[in-house]
């Protein structure tokens, strides 16, 4: 198979979006066997690298692949996995699956909202946490479950929340 030509484009210079990250994304795209049908894979990689997909990154991908920006935007907005806003340093997720819900996940998330001063999918003012409510994460035996990044907290009660937050706020 012949390797399709990717386009050499000028990388945007944007504050908060380091050029090394664009270099990394460019290298990833240039090393692909083919970019045909690979838009989603490329966007996954871009989100891994940047943490989110701001407009400048979407436009860069579009220019690099020689496709309309609207096509990239269409894919980004279609899949809820993709996010166009930066997240907090840590993602604090509360499982709202059935097992967790019946064991009080609703109380846990309400307490977290109150303590952090945010609603679901919002970032705390200090940029430390993004609060999320998620579906079953497969740890029902530990219900109700809260995760911070990769760390899993099981059988969480409202009283535990201060300690969990403190562990990250120091
Ligand atoms: S319902 Fe929460 S881990 Fe399964």
PDB file of C-alpha atoms and ligand atoms in Angstrom:
ATOM      1  CA  UNK A   1       0.000   0.000   0.000  1.00  0.00           C
ATOM      2  CA  UNK A   2       1.344   3.417  -0.826  1.00  0.00           C
ATOM      3  CA  UNK A   3       1.584   5.767   2.035  1.00  0.00           C
ATOM      4  CA  UNK A   4      -0.694   8.731   1.467  1.00  0.00           C
ATOM      5  CA  UNK A   5       0.874  12.125   1.613  1.00  0.00           C
ATOM      6  CA  UNK A   6       0.028  14.077   4.700  1.00  0.00           C
ATOM      7  CA  UNK A   7       0.144  17.793   4.333  1.00  0.00           C
ATOM      8  CA  UNK A   8       2.819  19.895   5.891  1.00  0.00           C
ATOM      9  CA  UNK A   9       1.053  22.702   7.707  1.00  0.00           C
ATOM     10  CA  UNK A  10       2.170  25.474   9.964  1.00  0.00           C
ATOM     11  CA  UNK A  11       1.463  24.634  13.550  1.00  0.00           C
ATOM     12  CA  UNK A  12      -0.564  27.228  15.396  1.00  0.00           C
ATOM     13  CA  UNK A  13       1.153  29.178  18.115  1.00  0.00           C
ATOM     14  CA  UNK A  14      -1.313  29.277  20.942  1.00  0.00           C
ATOM     15  CA  UNK A  15      -0.764  29.994  24.573  1.00  0.00           C
ATOM     16  CA  UNK A  16      -1.441  26.895  26.716  1.00  0.00           C
ATOM     17  CA  UNK A  17      -1.004  24.607  23.697  1.00  0.00           C
ATOM     18  CA  UNK A  18       2.720  23.847  23.643  1.00  0.00           C
ATOM     19  CA  UNK A  19       4.300  23.374  20.236  1.00  0.00           C
ATOM     20  CA  UNK A  20       5.908  20.090  21.418  1.00  0.00           C
ATOM     21  CA  UNK A  21       2.418  18.675  21.645  1.00  0.00           C
ATOM     22  CA  UNK A  22       1.727  19.641  18.056  1.00  0.00           C
ATOM     23  CA  UNK A  23       5.066  18.040  17.126  1.00  0.00           C
ATOM     24  CA  UNK A  24       4.000  14.833  18.867  1.00  0.00           C
ATOM     25  CA  UNK A  25       0.671  14.817  17.061  1.00  0.00           C
ATOM     26  CA  UNK A  26       2.349  15.547  13.741  1.00  0.00           C
ATOM     27  CA  UNK A  27       4.785  12.663  14.234  1.00  0.00           C
ATOM     28  CA  UNK A  28       1.902  10.339  15.081  1.00  0.00           C
ATOM     29  CA  UNK A  29      -0.003  11.304  11.935  1.00  0.00           C
ATOM     30  CA  UNK A  30       3.070  11.204   9.688  1.00  0.00           C
ATOM     31  CA  UNK A  31       3.898   7.703  10.932  1.00  0.00           C
ATOM     32  CA  UNK A  32       0.500   6.258  10.153  1.00  0.00           C
ATOM     33  CA  UNK A  33       0.250   3.679   7.403  1.00  0.00           C
ATOM     34  CA  UNK A  34      -2.732   5.539   6.107  1.00  0.00           C
ATOM     35  CA  UNK A  35      -4.791   8.411   7.390  1.00  0.00           C
ATOM     36  CA  UNK A  36      -7.809   7.315   5.380  1.00  0.00           C
ATOM     37  CA  UNK A  37     -10.656   6.508   7.764  1.00  0.00           C
ATOM     38  CA  UNK A  38      -8.369   7.277  10.683  1.00  0.00           C
ATOM     39  CA  UNK A  39      -9.883  10.549  11.833  1.00  0.00           C
ATOM     40  CA  UNK A  40     -11.304   9.101  15.054  1.00  0.00           C
ATOM     41  CA  UNK A  41      -8.024   7.409  15.913  1.00  0.00           C
ATOM     42  CA  UNK A  42      -6.174  10.661  15.292  1.00  0.00           C
ATOM     43  CA  UNK A  43      -8.604  12.608  17.452  1.00  0.00           C
ATOM     44  CA  UNK A  44      -8.191  10.070  20.252  1.00  0.00           C
ATOM     45  CA  UNK A  45      -4.454  10.573  20.058  1.00  0.00           C
ATOM     46  CA  UNK A  46      -4.863  14.341  19.962  1.00  0.00           C
ATOM     47  CA  UNK A  47      -7.061  14.245  23.061  1.00  0.00           C
ATOM     48  CA  UNK A  48      -4.498  12.010  24.797  1.00  0.00           C
ATOM     49  CA  UNK A  49      -1.791  14.525  24.013  1.00  0.00           C
ATOM     50  CA  UNK A  50      -3.613  17.786  24.746  1.00  0.00           C
ATOM     51  CA  UNK A  51      -6.164  16.496  27.273  1.00  0.00           C
ATOM     52  CA  UNK A  52      -8.976  18.034  25.204  1.00  0.00           C
ATOM     53  CA  UNK A  53      -9.706  19.131  21.664  1.00  0.00           C
ATOM     54  CA  UNK A  54      -9.796  22.905  21.426  1.00  0.00           C
ATOM     55  CA  UNK A  55     -10.610  24.613  18.144  1.00  0.00           C
ATOM     56  CA  UNK A  56      -6.954  25.127  17.198  1.00  0.00           C
ATOM     57  CA  UNK A  57      -6.219  21.420  17.530  1.00  0.00           C
ATOM     58  CA  UNK A  58      -9.290  20.498  15.486  1.00  0.00           C
ATOM     59  CA  UNK A  59      -8.275  22.933  12.756  1.00  0.00           C
ATOM     60  CA  UNK A  60      -4.731  21.641  12.791  1.00  0.00           C
ATOM     61  CA  UNK A  61      -5.977  18.076  12.272  1.00  0.00           C
ATOM     62  CA  UNK A  62      -8.284  19.240   9.473  1.00  0.00           C
ATOM     63  CA  UNK A  63      -5.487  21.086   7.665  1.00  0.00           C
ATOM     64  CA  UNK A  64      -3.055  18.239   8.162  1.00  0.00           C
ATOM     65  CA  UNK A  65      -5.462  15.738   6.651  1.00  0.00           C
ATOM     66  CA  UNK A  66      -6.720  18.143   4.009  1.00  0.00           C
ATOM     67  CA  UNK A  67     -10.335  17.835   5.101  1.00  0.00           C
ATOM     68  CA  UNK A  68     -12.856  20.503   6.081  1.00  0.00           C
ATOM     69  CA  UNK A  69     -12.803  21.751   9.659  1.00  0.00           C
ATOM     70  CA  UNK A  70     -16.549  21.064   9.793  1.00  0.00           C
ATOM     71  CA  UNK A  71     -15.893  17.355   9.254  1.00  0.00           C
ATOM     72  CA  UNK A  72     -13.573  17.241  12.255  1.00  0.00           C
ATOM     73  CA  UNK A  73     -15.959  19.299  14.341  1.00  0.00           C
ATOM     74  CA  UNK A  74     -18.824  16.974  13.376  1.00  0.00           C
ATOM     75  CA  UNK A  75     -16.959  13.939  14.706  1.00  0.00           C
ATOM     76  CA  UNK A  76     -15.801  15.716  17.870  1.00  0.00           C
ATOM     77  CA  UNK A  77     -19.301  16.860  18.723  1.00  0.00           C
ATOM     78  CA  UNK A  78     -20.894  13.521  17.863  1.00  0.00           C
ATOM     79  CA  UNK A  79     -18.902  11.383  20.295  1.00  0.00           C
ATOM     80  CA  UNK A  80     -19.361  12.278  23.941  1.00  0.00           C
ATOM     81  CA  UNK A  81     -15.901  10.864  24.634  1.00  0.00           C
ATOM     82  CA  UNK A  82     -14.355  13.910  22.999  1.00  0.00           C
ATOM     83  CA  UNK A  83     -14.241  17.123  24.924  1.00  0.00           C
ATOM     84  CA  UNK A  84     -13.493  20.619  23.700  1.00  0.00           C
ATOM     85  CA  UNK A  85     -12.897  22.073  27.144  1.00  0.00           C
ATOM     86  CA  UNK A  86      -9.869  21.552  29.353  1.00  0.00           C
ATOM     87  CA  UNK A  87     -10.497  19.411  32.416  1.00  0.00           C
ATOM     88  CA  UNK A  88      -9.370  19.871  35.988  1.00  0.00           C
ATOM     89  CA  UNK A  89      -6.084  18.323  37.093  1.00  0.00           C
ATOM     90  CA  UNK A  90      -7.951  15.303  38.509  1.00  0.00           C
ATOM     91  CA  UNK A  91     -11.202  13.789  37.312  1.00  0.00           C
ATOM     92  CA  UNK A  92     -13.336  12.912  40.295  1.00  0.00           C
ATOM     93  CA  UNK A  93     -16.061  10.515  39.173  1.00  0.00           C
ATOM     94  CA  UNK A  94     -19.026   9.226  41.119  1.00  0.00           C
ATOM     95  CA  UNK A  95     -20.550   5.998  39.835  1.00  0.00           C
ATOM     96  CA  UNK A  96     -24.292   6.399  39.439  1.00  0.00           C
ATOM     97  CA  UNK A  97     -24.912   2.817  38.315  1.00  0.00           C
ATOM     98  CA  UNK A  98     -27.724   0.886  40.019  1.00  0.00           C
ATOM     99  CA  UNK A  99     -25.649  -0.798  42.741  1.00  0.00           C
ATOM    100  CA  UNK A 100     -23.967   2.455  43.672  1.00  0.00           C
ATOM    101  CA  UNK A 101     -27.170   4.432  43.442  1.00  0.00           C
ATOM    102  CA  UNK A 102     -29.089   2.184  45.837  1.00  0.00           C
ATOM    103  CA  UNK A 103     -26.201   2.470  48.277  1.00  0.00           C
ATOM    104  CA  UNK A 104     -26.263   6.224  48.381  1.00  0.00           C
ATOM    105  CA  UNK A 105     -24.259   7.516  45.404  1.00  0.00           C
ATOM    106  CA  UNK A 106     -26.821  10.289  45.014  1.00  0.00           C
ATOM    107  CA  UNK A 107     -26.029  11.573  48.514  1.00  0.00           C
ATOM    108  CA  UNK A 108     -22.308  11.288  47.845  1.00  0.00           C
ATOM    109  CA  UNK A 109     -22.482  13.323  44.646  1.00  0.00           C
ATOM    110  CA  UNK A 110     -24.705  15.964  46.229  1.00  0.00           C
ATOM    111  CA  UNK A 111     -22.194  16.357  49.034  1.00  0.00           C
ATOM    112  CA  UNK A 112     -19.356  16.613  46.525  1.00  0.00           C
ATOM    113  CA  UNK A 113     -21.190  19.287  44.557  1.00  0.00           C
ATOM    114  CA  UNK A 114     -21.716  21.239  47.748  1.00  0.00           C
ATOM    115  CA  UNK A 115     -18.102  20.853  48.912  1.00  0.00           C
ATOM    116  CA  UNK A 116     -16.532  21.578  45.544  1.00  0.00           C
ATOM    117  CA  UNK A 117     -18.997  24.269  44.501  1.00  0.00           C
ATOM    118  CA  UNK A 118     -19.580  22.736  41.063  1.00  0.00           C
ATOM    119  CA  UNK A 119     -22.155  20.731  39.155  1.00  0.00           C
ATOM    120  CA  UNK A 120     -21.352  17.574  37.165  1.00  0.00           C
ATOM    121  CA  UNK A 121     -18.945  18.165  34.277  1.00  0.00           C
ATOM    122  CA  UNK A 122     -17.686  21.395  35.801  1.00  0.00           C
ATOM    123  CA  UNK A 123     -14.199  22.254  36.965  1.00  0.00           C
ATOM    124  CA  UNK A 124     -13.494  23.566  40.447  1.00  0.00           C
ATOM    125  CA  UNK A 125     -12.322  27.148  40.687  1.00  0.00           C
ATOM    126  CA  UNK A 126      -8.790  26.071  41.605  1.00  0.00           C
ATOM    127  CA  UNK A 127      -8.659  23.879  38.480  1.00  0.00           C
ATOM    128  CA  UNK A 128      -7.951  20.811  40.609  1.00  0.00           C
ATOM    129  CA  UNK A 129     -11.035  18.679  39.954  1.00  0.00           C
ATOM    130  CA  UNK A 130     -13.535  17.972  37.231  1.00  0.00           C
ATOM    131  CA  UNK A 131     -16.609  16.352  38.775  1.00  0.00           C
ATOM    132  CA  UNK A 132     -18.316  13.659  36.725  1.00  0.00           C
ATOM    133  CA  UNK A 133     -21.178  11.259  37.213  1.00  0.00           C
ATOM    134  CA  UNK A 134     -20.501   8.039  35.382  1.00  0.00           C
ATOM    135  CA  UNK A 135     -22.164   4.722  34.636  1.00  0.00           C
ATOM    136  CA  UNK A 136     -21.195   1.432  36.306  1.00  0.00           C
ATOM    137  CA  UNK A 137     -17.433   1.043  36.343  1.00  0.00           C
ATOM    138  CA  UNK A 138     -17.611  -2.669  37.178  1.00  0.00           C
ATOM    139  CA  UNK A 139     -16.712  -2.430  40.847  1.00  0.00           C
ATOM    140  CA  UNK A 140     -20.264  -2.913  42.158  1.00  0.00           C
ATOM    141  CA  UNK A 141     -19.027  -4.998  45.125  1.00  0.00           C
ATOM    142  CA  UNK A 142     -17.487  -1.778  46.451  1.00  0.00           C
ATOM    143  CA  UNK A 143     -20.596   0.351  45.945  1.00  0.00           C
ATOM    144  CA  UNK A 144     -20.873   3.239  46.222  1.00  0.00           C
ATOM    145  CA  UNK A 145     -17.703   3.957  44.293  1.00  0.00           C
ATOM    146  CA  UNK A 146     -15.823   7.185  43.698  1.00  0.00           C
ATOM    147  CA  UNK A 147     -12.707   7.386  41.549  1.00  0.00           C
ATOM    148  CA  UNK A 148     -10.066  10.057  41.325  1.00  0.00           C
ATOM    149  CA  UNK A 149      -7.968   9.378  38.246  1.00  0.00           C
ATOM    150  CA  UNK A 150      -7.024   5.694  38.530  1.00  0.00           C
ATOM    151  CA  UNK A 151      -7.604   5.497  42.263  1.00  0.00           C
ATOM    152  CA  UNK A 152     -10.805   3.751  43.349  1.00  0.00           C
ATOM    153  CA  UNK A 153     -12.520   4.571  46.639  1.00  0.00           C
ATOM    154  CA  UNK A 154     -15.092   1.984  47.716  1.00  0.00           C
ATOM    155  CA  UNK A 155     -18.062   2.101  50.129  1.00  0.00           C
ATOM    156  CA  UNK A 156     -17.800   5.852  50.223  1.00  0.00           C
ATOM    157  CA  UNK A 157     -19.943   7.671  52.733  1.00  0.00           C
ATOM    158  CA  UNK A 158     -20.681  11.371  52.888  1.00  0.00           C
ATOM    159  CA  UNK A 159     -18.324  11.603  55.879  1.00  0.00           C
ATOM    160  CA  UNK A 160     -15.410  10.322  53.752  1.00  0.00           C
ATOM    161  CA  UNK A 161     -15.580  13.098  51.231  1.00  0.00           C
ATOM    162  CA  UNK A 162     -13.504  15.658  53.092  1.00  0.00           C
ATOM    163  CA  UNK A 163     -10.656  13.159  53.417  1.00  0.00           C
ATOM    164  CA  UNK A 164     -10.777  12.277  49.727  1.00  0.00           C
ATOM    165  CA  UNK A 165     -10.648  15.929  48.710  1.00  0.00           C
ATOM    166  CA  UNK A 166      -7.909  16.685  51.248  1.00  0.00           C
ATOM    167  CA  UNK A 167      -5.732  13.929  49.830  1.00  0.00           C
ATOM    168  CA  UNK A 168      -5.443  15.994  46.620  1.00  0.00           C
ATOM    169  CA  UNK A 169      -5.665  19.492  47.965  1.00  0.00           C
ATOM    170  CA  UNK A 170      -2.964  18.772  50.520  1.00  0.00           C
TER     171      UNK A 170
HETATM  172  S1  LIG B   1     -22.920   0.308  39.825  1.00  0.00           S
HETATM  173 FE1  LIG B   1     -21.239   1.417  40.571  1.00  0.00          FE
HETATM  174  S2  LIG B   1     -19.592   0.112  40.127  1.00  0.00           S
HETATM  175 FE2  LIG B   1     -21.277  -0.924  39.308  1.00  0.00          FE
END
